[in-house]
Each structure stands twice: as C-alpha cells, then as structure tokens.
Coordinates of C-alpha atoms in Angstrom, one line a residue:
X68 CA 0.0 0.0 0.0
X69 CA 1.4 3.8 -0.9
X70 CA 2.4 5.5 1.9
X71 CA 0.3 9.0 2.5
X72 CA 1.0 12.3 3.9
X73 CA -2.5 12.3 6.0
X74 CA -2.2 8.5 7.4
X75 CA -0.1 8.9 10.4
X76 CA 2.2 6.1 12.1
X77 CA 3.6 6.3 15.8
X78 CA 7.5 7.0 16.6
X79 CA 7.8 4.1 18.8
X80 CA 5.7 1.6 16.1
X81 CA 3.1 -0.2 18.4
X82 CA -0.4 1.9 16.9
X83 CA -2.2 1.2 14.2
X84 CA -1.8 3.9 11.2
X85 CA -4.5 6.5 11.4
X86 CA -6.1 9.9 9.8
X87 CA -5.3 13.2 10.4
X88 CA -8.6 13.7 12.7
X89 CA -7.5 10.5 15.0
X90 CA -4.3 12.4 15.1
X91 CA -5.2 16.3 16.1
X92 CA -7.7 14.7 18.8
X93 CA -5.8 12.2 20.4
X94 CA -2.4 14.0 20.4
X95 CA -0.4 11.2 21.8
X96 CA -0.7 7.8 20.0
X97 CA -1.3 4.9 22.5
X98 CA 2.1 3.5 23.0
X99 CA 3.4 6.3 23.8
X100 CA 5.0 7.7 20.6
X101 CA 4.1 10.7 19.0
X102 CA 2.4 10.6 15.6
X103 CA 4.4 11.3 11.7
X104 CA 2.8 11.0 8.6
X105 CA 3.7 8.2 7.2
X106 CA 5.3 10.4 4.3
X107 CA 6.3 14.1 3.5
X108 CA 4.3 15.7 0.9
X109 CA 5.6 17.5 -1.9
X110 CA 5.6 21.7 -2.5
X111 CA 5.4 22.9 -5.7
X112 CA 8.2 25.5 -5.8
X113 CA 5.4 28.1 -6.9
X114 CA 4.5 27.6 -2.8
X115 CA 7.4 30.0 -1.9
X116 CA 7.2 32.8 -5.0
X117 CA 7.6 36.1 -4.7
X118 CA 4.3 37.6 -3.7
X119 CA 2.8 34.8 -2.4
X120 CA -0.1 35.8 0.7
X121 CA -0.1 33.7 3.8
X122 CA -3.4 32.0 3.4
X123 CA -3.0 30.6 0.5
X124 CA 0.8 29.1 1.4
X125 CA -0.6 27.6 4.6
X126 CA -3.2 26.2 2.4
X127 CA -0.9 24.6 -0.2
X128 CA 1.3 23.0 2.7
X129 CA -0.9 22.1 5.3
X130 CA -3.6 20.5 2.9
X131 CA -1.9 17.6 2.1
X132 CA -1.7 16.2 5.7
X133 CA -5.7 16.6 6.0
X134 CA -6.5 14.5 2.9
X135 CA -10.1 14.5 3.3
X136 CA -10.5 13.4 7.5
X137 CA -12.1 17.1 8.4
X138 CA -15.6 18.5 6.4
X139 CA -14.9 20.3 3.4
X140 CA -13.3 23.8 4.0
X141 CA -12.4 23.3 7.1
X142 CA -8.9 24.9 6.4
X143 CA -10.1 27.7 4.6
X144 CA -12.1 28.8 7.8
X145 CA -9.5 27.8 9.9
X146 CA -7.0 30.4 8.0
X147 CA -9.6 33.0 7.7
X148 CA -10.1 33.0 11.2
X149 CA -6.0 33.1 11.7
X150 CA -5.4 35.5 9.6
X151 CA -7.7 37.9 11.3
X152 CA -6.2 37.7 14.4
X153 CA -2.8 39.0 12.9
X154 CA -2.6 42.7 12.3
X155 CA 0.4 42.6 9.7
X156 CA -0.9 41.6 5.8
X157 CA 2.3 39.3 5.9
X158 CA 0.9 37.8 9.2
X159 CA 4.7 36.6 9.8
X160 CA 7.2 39.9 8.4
X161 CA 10.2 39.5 7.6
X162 CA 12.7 42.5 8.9
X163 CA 16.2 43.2 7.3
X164 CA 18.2 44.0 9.9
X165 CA 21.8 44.1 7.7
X166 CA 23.2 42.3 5.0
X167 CA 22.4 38.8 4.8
X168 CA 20.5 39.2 8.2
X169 CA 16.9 39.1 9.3
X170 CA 14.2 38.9 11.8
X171 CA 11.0 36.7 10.9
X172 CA 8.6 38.5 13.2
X173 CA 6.3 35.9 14.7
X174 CA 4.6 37.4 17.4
X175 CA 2.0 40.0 15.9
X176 CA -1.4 37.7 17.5
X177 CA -3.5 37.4 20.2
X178 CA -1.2 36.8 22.7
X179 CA 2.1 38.5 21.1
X180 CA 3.9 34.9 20.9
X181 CA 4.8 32.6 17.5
X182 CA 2.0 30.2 19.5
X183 CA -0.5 31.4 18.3
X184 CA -0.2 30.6 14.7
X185 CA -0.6 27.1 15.3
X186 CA -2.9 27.1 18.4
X187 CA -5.3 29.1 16.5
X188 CA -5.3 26.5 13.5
X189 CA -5.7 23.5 16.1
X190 CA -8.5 25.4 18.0
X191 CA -10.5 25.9 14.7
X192 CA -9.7 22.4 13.0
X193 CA -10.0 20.6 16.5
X194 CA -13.8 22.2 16.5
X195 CA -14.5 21.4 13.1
X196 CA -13.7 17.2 13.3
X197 CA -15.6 17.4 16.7
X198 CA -18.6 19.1 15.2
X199 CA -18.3 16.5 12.7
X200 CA -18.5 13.4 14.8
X201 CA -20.7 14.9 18.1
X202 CA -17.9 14.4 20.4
X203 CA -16.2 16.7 23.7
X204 CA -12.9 16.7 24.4
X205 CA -11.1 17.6 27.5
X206 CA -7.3 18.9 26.0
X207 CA -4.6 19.1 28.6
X208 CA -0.9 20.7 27.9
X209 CA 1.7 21.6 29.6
X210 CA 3.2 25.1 29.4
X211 CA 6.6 27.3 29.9
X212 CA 4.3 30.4 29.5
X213 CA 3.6 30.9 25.7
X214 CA 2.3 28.1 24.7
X215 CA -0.9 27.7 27.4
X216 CA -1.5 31.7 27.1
X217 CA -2.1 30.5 23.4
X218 CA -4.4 28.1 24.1
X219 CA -6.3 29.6 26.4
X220 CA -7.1 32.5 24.3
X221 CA -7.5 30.0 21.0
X222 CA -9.9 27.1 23.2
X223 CA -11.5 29.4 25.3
X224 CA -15.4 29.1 25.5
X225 CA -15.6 26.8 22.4
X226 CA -18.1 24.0 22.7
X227 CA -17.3 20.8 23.1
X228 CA -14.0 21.6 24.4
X229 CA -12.2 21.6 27.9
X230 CA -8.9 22.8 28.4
X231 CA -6.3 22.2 31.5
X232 CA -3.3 24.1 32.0
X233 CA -0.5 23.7 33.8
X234 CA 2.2 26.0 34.2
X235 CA 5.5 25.8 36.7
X236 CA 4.3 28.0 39.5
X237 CA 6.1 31.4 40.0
X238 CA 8.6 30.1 36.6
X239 CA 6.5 32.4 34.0
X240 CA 6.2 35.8 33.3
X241 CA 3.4 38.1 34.7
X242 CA 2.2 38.6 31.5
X243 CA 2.3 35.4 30.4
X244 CA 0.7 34.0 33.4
X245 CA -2.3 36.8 33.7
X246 CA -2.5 36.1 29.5
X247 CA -3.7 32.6 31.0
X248 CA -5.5 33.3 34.3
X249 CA -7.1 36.4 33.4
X250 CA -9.3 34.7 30.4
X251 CA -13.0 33.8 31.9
X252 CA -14.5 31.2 30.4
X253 CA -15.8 28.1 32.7
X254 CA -14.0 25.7 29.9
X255 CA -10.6 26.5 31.4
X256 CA -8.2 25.3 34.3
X257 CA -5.1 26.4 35.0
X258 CA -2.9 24.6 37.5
X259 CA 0.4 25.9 38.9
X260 CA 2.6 23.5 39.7
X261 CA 5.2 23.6 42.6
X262 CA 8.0 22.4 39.9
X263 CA 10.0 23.2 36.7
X264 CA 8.2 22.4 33.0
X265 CA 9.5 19.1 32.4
X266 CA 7.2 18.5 35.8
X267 CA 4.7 20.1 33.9
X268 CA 5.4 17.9 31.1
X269 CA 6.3 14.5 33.1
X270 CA 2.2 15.1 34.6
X271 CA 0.7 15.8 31.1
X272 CA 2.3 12.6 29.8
X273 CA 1.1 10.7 32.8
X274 CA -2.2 11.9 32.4
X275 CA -2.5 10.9 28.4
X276 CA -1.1 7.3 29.4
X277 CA -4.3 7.5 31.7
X278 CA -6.9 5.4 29.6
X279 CA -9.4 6.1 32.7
X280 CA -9.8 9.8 31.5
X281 CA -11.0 8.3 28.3
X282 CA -14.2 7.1 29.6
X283 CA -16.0 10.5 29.5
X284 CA -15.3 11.7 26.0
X285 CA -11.6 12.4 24.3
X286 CA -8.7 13.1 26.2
X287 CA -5.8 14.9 24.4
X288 CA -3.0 17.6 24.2
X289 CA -2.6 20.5 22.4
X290 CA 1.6 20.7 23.3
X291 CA 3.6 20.8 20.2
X292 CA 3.7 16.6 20.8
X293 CA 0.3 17.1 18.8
X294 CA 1.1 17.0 15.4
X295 CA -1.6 19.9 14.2
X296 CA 0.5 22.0 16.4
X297 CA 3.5 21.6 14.3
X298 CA 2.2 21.7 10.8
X299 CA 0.3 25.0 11.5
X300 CA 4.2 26.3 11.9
X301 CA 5.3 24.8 8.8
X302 CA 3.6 27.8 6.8
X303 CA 5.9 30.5 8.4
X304 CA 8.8 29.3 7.1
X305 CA 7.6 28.9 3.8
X306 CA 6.3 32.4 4.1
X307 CA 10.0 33.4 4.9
X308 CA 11.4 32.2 1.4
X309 CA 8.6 33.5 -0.5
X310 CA 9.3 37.0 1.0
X311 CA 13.1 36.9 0.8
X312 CA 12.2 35.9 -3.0
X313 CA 9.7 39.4 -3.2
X314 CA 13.6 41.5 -1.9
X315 CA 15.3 39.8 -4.6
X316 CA 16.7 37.0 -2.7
X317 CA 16.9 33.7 -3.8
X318 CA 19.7 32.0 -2.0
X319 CA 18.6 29.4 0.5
X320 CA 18.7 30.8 4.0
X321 CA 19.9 29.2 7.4
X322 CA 17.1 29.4 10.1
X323 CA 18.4 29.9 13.7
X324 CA 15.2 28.9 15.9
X325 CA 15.5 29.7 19.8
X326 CA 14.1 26.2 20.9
X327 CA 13.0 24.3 23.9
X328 CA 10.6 21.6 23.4
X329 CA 12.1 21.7 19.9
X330 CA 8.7 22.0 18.2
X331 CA 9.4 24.9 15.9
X332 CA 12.4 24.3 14.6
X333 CA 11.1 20.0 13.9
X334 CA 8.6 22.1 11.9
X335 CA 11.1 23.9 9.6
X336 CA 12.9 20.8 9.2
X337 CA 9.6 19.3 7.6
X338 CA 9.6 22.1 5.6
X339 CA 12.7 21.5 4.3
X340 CA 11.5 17.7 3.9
X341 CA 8.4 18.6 1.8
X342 CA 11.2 20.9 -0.5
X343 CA 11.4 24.2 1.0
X344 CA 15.0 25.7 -0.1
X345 CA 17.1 25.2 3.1
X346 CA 20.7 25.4 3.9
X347 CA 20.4 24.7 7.5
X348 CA 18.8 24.7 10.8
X349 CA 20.7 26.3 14.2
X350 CA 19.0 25.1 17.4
X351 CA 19.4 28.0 19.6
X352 CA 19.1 26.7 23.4
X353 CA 20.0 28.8 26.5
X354 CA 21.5 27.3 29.9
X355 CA 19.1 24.4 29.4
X356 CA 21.1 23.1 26.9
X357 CA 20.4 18.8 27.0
X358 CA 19.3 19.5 23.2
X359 CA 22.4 20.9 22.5
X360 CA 24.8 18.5 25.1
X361 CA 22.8 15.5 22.6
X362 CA 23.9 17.2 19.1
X363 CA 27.2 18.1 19.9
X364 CA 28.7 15.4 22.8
X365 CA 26.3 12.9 21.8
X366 CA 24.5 12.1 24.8
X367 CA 21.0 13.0 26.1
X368 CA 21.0 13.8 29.7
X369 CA 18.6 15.2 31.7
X370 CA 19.1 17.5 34.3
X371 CA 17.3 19.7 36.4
X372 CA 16.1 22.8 34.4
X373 CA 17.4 26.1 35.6
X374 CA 16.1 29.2 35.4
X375 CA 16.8 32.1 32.7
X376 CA 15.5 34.9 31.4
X377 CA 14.3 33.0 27.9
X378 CA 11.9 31.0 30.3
X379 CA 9.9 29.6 28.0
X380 CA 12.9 27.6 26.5
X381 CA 13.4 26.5 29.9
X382 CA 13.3 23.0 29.3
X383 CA 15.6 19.9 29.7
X384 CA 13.9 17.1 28.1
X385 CA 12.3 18.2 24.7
X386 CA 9.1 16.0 23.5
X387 CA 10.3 16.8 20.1
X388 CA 13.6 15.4 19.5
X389 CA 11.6 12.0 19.4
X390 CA 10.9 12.9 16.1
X391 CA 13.5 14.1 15.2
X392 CA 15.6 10.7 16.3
X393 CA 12.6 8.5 14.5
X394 CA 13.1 10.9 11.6
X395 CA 17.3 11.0 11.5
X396 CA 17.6 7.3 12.1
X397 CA 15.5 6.2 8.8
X398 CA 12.4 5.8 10.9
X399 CA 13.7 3.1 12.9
X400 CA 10.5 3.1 15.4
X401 CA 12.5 0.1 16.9
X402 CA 15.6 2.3 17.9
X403 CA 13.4 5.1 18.8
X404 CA 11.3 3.5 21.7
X405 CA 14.3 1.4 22.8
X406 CA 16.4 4.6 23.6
X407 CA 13.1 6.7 24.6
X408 CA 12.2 4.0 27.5
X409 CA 16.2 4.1 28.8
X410 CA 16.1 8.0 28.7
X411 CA 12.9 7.7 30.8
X412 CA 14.1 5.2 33.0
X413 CA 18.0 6.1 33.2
X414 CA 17.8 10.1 32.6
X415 CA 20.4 9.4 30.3
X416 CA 21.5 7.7 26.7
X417 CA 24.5 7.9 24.2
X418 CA 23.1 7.9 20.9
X419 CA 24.1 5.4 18.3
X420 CA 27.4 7.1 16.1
X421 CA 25.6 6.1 12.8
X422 CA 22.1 8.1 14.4
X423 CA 24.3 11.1 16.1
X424 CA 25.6 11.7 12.2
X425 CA 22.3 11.9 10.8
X426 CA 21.3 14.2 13.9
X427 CA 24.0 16.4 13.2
X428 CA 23.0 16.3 9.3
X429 CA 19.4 17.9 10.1
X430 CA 20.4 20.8 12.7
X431 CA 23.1 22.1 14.7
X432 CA 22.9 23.6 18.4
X433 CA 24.4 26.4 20.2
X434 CA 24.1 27.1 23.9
X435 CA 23.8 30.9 24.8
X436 CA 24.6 31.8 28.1
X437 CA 22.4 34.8 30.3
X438 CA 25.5 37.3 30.0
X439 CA 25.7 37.2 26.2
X440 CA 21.5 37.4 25.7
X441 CA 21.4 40.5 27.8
X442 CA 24.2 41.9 25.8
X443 CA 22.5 40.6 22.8
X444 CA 19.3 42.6 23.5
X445 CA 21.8 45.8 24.0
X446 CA 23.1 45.2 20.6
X447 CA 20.3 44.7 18.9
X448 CA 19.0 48.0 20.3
X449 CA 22.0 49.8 19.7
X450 CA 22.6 48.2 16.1
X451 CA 19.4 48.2 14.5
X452 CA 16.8 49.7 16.9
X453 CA 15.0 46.8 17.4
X454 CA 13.8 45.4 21.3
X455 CA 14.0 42.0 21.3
X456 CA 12.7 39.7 23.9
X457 CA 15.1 37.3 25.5
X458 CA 14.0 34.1 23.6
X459 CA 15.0 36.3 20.1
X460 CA 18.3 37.6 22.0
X461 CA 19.5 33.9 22.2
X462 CA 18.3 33.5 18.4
X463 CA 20.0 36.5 17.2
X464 CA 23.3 35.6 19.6
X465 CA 23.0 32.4 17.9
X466 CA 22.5 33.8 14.1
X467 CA 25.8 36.6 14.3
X468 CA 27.7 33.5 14.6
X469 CA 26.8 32.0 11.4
X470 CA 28.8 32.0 8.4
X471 CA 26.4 34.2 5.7
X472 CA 28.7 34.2 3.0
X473 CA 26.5 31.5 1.0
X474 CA 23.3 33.0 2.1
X475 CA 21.0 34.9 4.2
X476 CA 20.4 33.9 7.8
X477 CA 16.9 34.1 9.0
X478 CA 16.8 34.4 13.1
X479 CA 13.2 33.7 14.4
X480 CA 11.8 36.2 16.5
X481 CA 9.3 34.7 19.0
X482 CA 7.8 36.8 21.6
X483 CA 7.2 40.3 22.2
X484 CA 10.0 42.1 24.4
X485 CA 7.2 43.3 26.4
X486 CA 5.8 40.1 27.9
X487 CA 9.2 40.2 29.4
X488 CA 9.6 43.6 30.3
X489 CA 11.4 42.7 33.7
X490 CA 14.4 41.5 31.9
X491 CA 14.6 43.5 28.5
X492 CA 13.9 46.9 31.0
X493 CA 16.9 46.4 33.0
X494 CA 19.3 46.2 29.9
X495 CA 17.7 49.1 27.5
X496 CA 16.8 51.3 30.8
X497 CA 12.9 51.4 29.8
X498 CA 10.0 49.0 29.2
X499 CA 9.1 47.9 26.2
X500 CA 5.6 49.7 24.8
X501 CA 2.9 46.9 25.2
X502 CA 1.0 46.2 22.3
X503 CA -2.6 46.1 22.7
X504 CA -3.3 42.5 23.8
X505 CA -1.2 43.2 26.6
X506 CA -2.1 46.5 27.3
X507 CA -6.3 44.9 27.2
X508 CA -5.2 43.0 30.3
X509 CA -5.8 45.8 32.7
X510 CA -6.3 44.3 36.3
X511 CA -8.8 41.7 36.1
X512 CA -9.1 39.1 38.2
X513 CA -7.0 35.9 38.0
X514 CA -8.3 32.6 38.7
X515 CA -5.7 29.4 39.2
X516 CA -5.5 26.2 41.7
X517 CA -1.5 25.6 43.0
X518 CA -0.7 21.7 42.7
X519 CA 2.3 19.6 43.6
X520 CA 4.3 17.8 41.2
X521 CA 2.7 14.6 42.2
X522 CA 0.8 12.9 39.7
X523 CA -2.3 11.9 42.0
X524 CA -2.8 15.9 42.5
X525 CA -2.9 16.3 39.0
X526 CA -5.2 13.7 38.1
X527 CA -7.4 14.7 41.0
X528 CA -7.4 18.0 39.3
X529 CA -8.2 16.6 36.3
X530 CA -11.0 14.5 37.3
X531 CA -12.4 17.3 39.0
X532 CA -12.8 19.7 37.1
X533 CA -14.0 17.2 34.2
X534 CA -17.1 16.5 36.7
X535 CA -15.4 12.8 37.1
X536 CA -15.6 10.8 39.8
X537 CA -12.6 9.8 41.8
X538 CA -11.5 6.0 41.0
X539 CA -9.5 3.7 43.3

C-alpha cells in the first residue's frame, strides 16, 4: 500500500496507522510515541514565489496532511479566522536588519507569541472534526508560559472543548501568566505547579497514558507533541522564502530557531522535507542546553532545568527530538522507543554514532549563556533599533555567529519584548511599549489552583474539574 501524507504512524511503532482527525484529537498515540505521517508531501516550488499571501501558502502545505478526514473547508475557515487575528498583511514579516541578516517576526497575535499561529489552526480544526463526529474533548498541555497563554485564548469558551493548564508555579512571566488566568471562560483550568516544566510535562504525559480519562469523552493535548501543532508552523517558514524571494533574494537561507521543546524548529525541518529551499537549521538553546549537550557530545541527559531569562525555552527534556531521532535514524521506530524508554528510565542515553551523524545532518545547536543574551538585547537595540525579547536575544546571539557568505540567515523572533519587560527593562533602561493584547489586560481578576508535582494531584485535578468521579 502507498504511503500518504494524512495517514499517520507512531514514533515508537506499536499503533495502528491513522487519519489526520485521530491524530489532532488524540495528540499522543497509545504507545506512547508521538504521531508522523507516514510520508512528507511534496511543494510545488510556486509555494514560496515572490508575492505569495499567507493564506494561501498555509493552504498549499498544510492541505496535504488533511487529505479528506475534516468536512470540506475546514482549512479555509481555519486560516480565515487566523489571519484575522494577525494585524500585519504578511501575518509573519520579515525585517532586514543588515546584509544577509533578518528577523521573521512571529509574534504580531492574540497573545504576542509565535504560538498562536498554530494554536489558532488547532483550535479551529479541533472544532471542526468534533462538530463533525458529536464528540467533547477535555485537551490538557503543559506550558513554559507561551504556549498555554495561546491556548487559552485560541480554546477558550468553544463548545465541546475543555482545556487544562499547567504552568510551573512562579517560573512564567506576569504577562504570560495573567495572558492565562485572566481569560474567563468556565471551559478553562489552569494549574500551577510547585516544579520546573518538564514537571509540567512529566504530569501531562502521565495523564494521556491515563486510559481512565477516556471514559467521558476524548482526552488529548494540544503541546507541540500534537502533530496539528507543528504543521500550522510549517507555513511561516515557507512564508519566509517567499518574501526573501519578493527583496530579490533567492539563496537558501539558514534558520536559527531559539528552541526548547524543539517543536518549531522540527517544523522547519519538515519544511525542508516537503522541498522548501534550506541550507540549515541552528537550534538555539540557553543554559538548558540537554538538546544541545545530545547534538554536539552525543549524549541526552537530563538535568534539572534552571532558570533564565528566555523561560519559555526552559526546558531539559524536549518532547520533540523524538521525532527528530525517529526521523534521522530512517524511521527506525524500533531504535526510537528502545532509547526513549532508557532515557525515561536512566535520565540518560549515548546515541548510536551512525544516528548522532544523521542528527548532526538535520540541525546544529548552540548554547547561549544569560550574560551574552542581555548583551545581545543591548546590541540589537544599539545596532538596529530593534527590542527584542530574550527568547529572540539567544536566536540572534546564535544567528551573528553563522557564516552568511553562502546565504542569508533568517533568526526567528518569537515573543514580544514586552511580555518580558522585567528582563529587556533592566538592559535598555525602559519597558518595552505593550502592544494592545497586553495593554487589554488591565487588572482583572486571575483565577488558578497551586498543585504539587505529584501525579495523583494532578489527576485529581483533572478529574475534578472534568465533573469525574474519583477511582481507586
């Protein structure tokens, strides 16, 4: 049978193939693994021409990984409703900041963070398959601040849908916390949890392994281990070429993507899978650097995650480079849940020298230290009058480095500097200016519940607030 680019396979093997639908509302597949398609489509090179709008690129590459498992249109509405939620007509700009340097701007929506490109697209095409098949669905994710600020304001009050936050209590920004708490709609939870995110994470997992919460309706995630999550990111990077193209450009760029559940930059690599013009991808990590420690030494360790002023890349275990192993090692689902299940059990791997190769072949990693991204948000200011947030700092740190001399380099800028005004003011000497979706905050009331890192509080939470019962 032909493999197809909307029948999806797990990482670790063990689950039947399934559609894109299956996929978007389950999040995690039942072994474990996180769902691929079984393929990667082909883009017509006329995806990423000069001129090109963003609708219509997201269109052309998400499309293929739909096939026909959501009602008719349902993209087109999903994109309409995206689009509208982005002030810019580019949705994603691209800024030339000197020669053979740029910014892709990704945080112009309703929460001022690259999330919300994706989370918008799952929120609509999540309520179109359940619309479809007269099912509810109680979403859980975990969260370093952008992505459950995104999902709150994308899932909020739609029928049909819970959604459960958690967040690692006191470890987010104000503004990224109140962008969550501050939303009222009776379909929302957020937890704070006495911990780091990869607690966050660790409980989210444990709670989709959790067949029990099935027994009420669907239980799933809307973290970037949910495939719709990354191929609503895939369109920004084609959206990239196409506008270098409309400045004249035509050299393959390098993207340098500040990372830490390794989400975005997985989806640039299957960009560059379905044809995209790429010369490279630069993981940009911060202190938290196990990503980079796997690329560049060759072993996966986890350690305890420290905290930095990028906090949302705060993370020492990222979901993400599951695919990225399944993906560099040939799709050897095999090798992948073998060294998967001795991370989770040891805290630690050395990866295969043929599979560390083909790692190295799909991305590089640099570690950027908290010194060099405050004095990369000074520079940037200086240089090019532009206030970056911290996340972005790291990026650009990362980008200066990179040898341009064979084509532009494309740094991704992912938050606003001013959802992170206590560490950009300090360096530039004034706060960033807000933008409106911060600035409509104001002082309402937040609403939260404080848990331990414990996996029975969670899924006593969970069972809670989803009217359940408590089991024995």
């Amino acid at each position: 049978m032909a493999q197809r680019p909307d029948t999806y396979v797990s990482t670790r093997g063990d689950t039947p193939a399934t559609d894109f639908a299956e996929a978007l509302l389950r999040g995690m597949a039942p072994d474990g693994g996180l769902y691929m398609p079984q393929t990667w489509p082909t883009l017509s090179a006329d995806a990423w021409g000069a001129g090109r709008g963003y609708a219509a690129i997201a269109q052309q590459a998400m499309a293929p990984f739909i096939g026909d498992a959501l009602p008719p249109g349902s993209l087109d509405r999903a994109l309409d409703r995206l689009v509208a939620g982005f002030m810019p007509p580019e949705v994603t700009p691209l800024v030339r900041l000197e020669d053979g340097l740029y910014l892709l701007e990704l945080f112009h929506g309703p929460t001022a963070a690259f999330k919300d490109l994706a989370m918008q697209l799952a929120a609509s095409l999540a309520s179109e398959a359940l619309a479809a098949s007269g099912e509810t669905l109680t979403l859980v994710t975990a969260t370093s601040g952008d992505t459950g600020a995104a999902a709150v304001a994308a899932f909020a009050n739609q029928p049909r849908i819970r959604l459960i936050v958690l967040h690692p209590h006191e470890r987010v920004s104000a503004v990224q916390r109140r962008q969550m708490t501050t939303v009222d709609a009776d379909n929302v939870l957020n937890l704070a949890v006495r911990g780091d995110f990869d607690d966050c994470q660790r409980l989210v997992k444990g709670l989709l392994a959790d067949e029990t919460l099935r027994a009420h309706g669907r239980f799933s995630s809307v973290n970037s281990i949910n495939w719709a999550r990354l191929a609503g990111q895939i369109p920004y990077y084609v959206s990239a070429v196409s506008q270098l193209a409309a400045m004249g450009e035509t050299r393959a760029p390098v993207f340098v993507v500040p990372t830490g559940n390794f989400g975005d930059a997985f989806a640039g690599i299957a960009a560059r899978k379905m044809g995209l013009p790429v010369a490279g991808f630069v993981a940009a990590v911060n202190a938290n650097d196990a990503l980079a420690r796997a690329i560049n030494e060759g072993v996966y360790a986890r350690k305890a995650a420290v905290e930095t002023a990028s906090v949302s890349m705060d993370v020492q275990a990222p979901s993400n480079f599951e695919r990225l192993v399944f993906e560099a090692s040939g799709r050897d689902a095999g090798l992948t849940a073998g060294l998967f299940a001795d991370f989770a059990r040891d805290g630690r791997v050395t990866l295969p020298a043929d599979l560390l190769e083909a790692l190295r072949a799909e991305v590089s990693a640099v570690s950027v230290d908290e010194p060099t991204t405050r004095a990369q948000i000074a520079h940037a200011h200086a240089t090019w009058g532009q206030v970056v947030c911290p996340h972005t700092a790291v990026a650009l740190s990362a980008a200066r480095g990179v040898d341009r001399s064979g084509g532009p380099v494309i740094a991704l800028a992912t938050a606003h500097p001013a959802k992170f005004g206590r560490d950009v003011a300090p360096v530039l000497g004034f706060d960033p200016d807000p933008p409106r979706v911060i600035r409509d905050l104001g002082d309402r009331a937040e609403r939260f519940e404080i848990i331990g890192a414990e996996a029975g509080e969670a899924l006593t939470a969970v069972r809670g607030f989803a009217g359940q019962a408590r089991q024995a």
